[in-house]
Coordinates of C-alpha atoms in Angstrom, one line a residue:
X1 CA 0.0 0.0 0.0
X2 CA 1.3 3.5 -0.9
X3 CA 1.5 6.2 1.6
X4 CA 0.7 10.0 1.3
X5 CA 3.9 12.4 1.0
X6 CA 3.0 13.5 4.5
X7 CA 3.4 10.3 5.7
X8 CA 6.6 8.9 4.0
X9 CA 9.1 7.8 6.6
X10 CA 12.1 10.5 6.5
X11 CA 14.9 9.7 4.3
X12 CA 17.3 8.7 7.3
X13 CA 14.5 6.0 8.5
X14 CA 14.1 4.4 4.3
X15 CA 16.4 1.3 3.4
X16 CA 15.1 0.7 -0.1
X17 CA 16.5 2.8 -2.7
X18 CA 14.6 5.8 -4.5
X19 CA 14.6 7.7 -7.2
X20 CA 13.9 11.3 -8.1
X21 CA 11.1 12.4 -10.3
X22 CA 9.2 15.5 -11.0
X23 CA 5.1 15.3 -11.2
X24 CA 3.5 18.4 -12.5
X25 CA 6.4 20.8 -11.8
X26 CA 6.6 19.5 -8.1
X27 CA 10.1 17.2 -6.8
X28 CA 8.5 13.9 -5.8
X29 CA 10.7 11.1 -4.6
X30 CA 9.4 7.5 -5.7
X31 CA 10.8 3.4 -4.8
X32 CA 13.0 2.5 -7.2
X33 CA 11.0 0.6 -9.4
X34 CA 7.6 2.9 -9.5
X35 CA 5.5 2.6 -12.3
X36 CA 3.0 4.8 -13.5
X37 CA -0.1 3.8 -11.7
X38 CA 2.1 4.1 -8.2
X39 CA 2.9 7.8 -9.0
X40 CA -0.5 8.6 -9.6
X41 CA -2.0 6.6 -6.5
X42 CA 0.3 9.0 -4.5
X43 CA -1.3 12.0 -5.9
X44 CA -5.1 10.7 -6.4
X45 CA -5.6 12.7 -9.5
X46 CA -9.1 13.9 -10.6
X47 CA -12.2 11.0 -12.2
X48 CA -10.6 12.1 -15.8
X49 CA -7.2 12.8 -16.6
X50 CA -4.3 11.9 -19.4
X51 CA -1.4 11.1 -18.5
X52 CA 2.4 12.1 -20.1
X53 CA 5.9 10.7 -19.3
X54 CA 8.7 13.3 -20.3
X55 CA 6.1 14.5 -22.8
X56 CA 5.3 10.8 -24.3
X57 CA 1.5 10.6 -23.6
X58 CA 0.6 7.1 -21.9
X59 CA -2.5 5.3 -22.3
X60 CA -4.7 4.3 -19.3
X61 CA -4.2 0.8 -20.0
X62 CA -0.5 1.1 -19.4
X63 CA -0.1 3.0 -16.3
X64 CA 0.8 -0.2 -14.6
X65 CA 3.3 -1.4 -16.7
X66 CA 4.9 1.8 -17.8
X67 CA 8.5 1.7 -15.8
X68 CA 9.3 4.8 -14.0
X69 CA 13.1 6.0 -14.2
X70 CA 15.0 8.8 -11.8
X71 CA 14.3 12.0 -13.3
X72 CA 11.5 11.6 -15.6
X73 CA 8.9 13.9 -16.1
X74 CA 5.1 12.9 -15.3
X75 CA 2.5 15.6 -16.3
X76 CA -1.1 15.2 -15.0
X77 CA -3.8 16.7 -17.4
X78 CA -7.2 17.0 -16.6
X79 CA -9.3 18.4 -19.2
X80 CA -11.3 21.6 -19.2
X81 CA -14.6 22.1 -20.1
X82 CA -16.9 25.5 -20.6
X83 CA -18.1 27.4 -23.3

């Protein structure tokens, strides 16, 4: 189970190794080994949303398997509607 940033044990306290990556402009650090879908179960992003790895778009069905690597780039999109 994933916890929330707030409750992330501090780095002195973590044994397994982590990497670095950036989601939506903001430093997140990540187990080595994240994939997509663990990224966004950290951030709980809105009902409908795309989803982009250093600009690559990714498609819903491969959140889980897309590989995570220190230093990419996830963007978060939700759309917007008006008129």
């Amino acid at each position: 189970p994933w916890l929330t940033p707030s409750a992330w044990p501090s780095s002195a306290e973590r044994t397994e190794p982590r990497m670095n990556v950036i989601i939506n402009q903001e430093p997140r650090e990540l187990p080595d080994g994240a994939t997509l879908a663990d990224a966004l179960r950290v951030l709980e992003p809105p009902a409908v949303f795309a989803a982009a790895v250093n600009l690559q778009f990714v498609p819903r069905t491969g959140y889980a398997q897309h590989r995570l690597n220190d230093g990419d780039r996830i963007e978060i999109i939700a759309p917007i509607t008006g008129g």
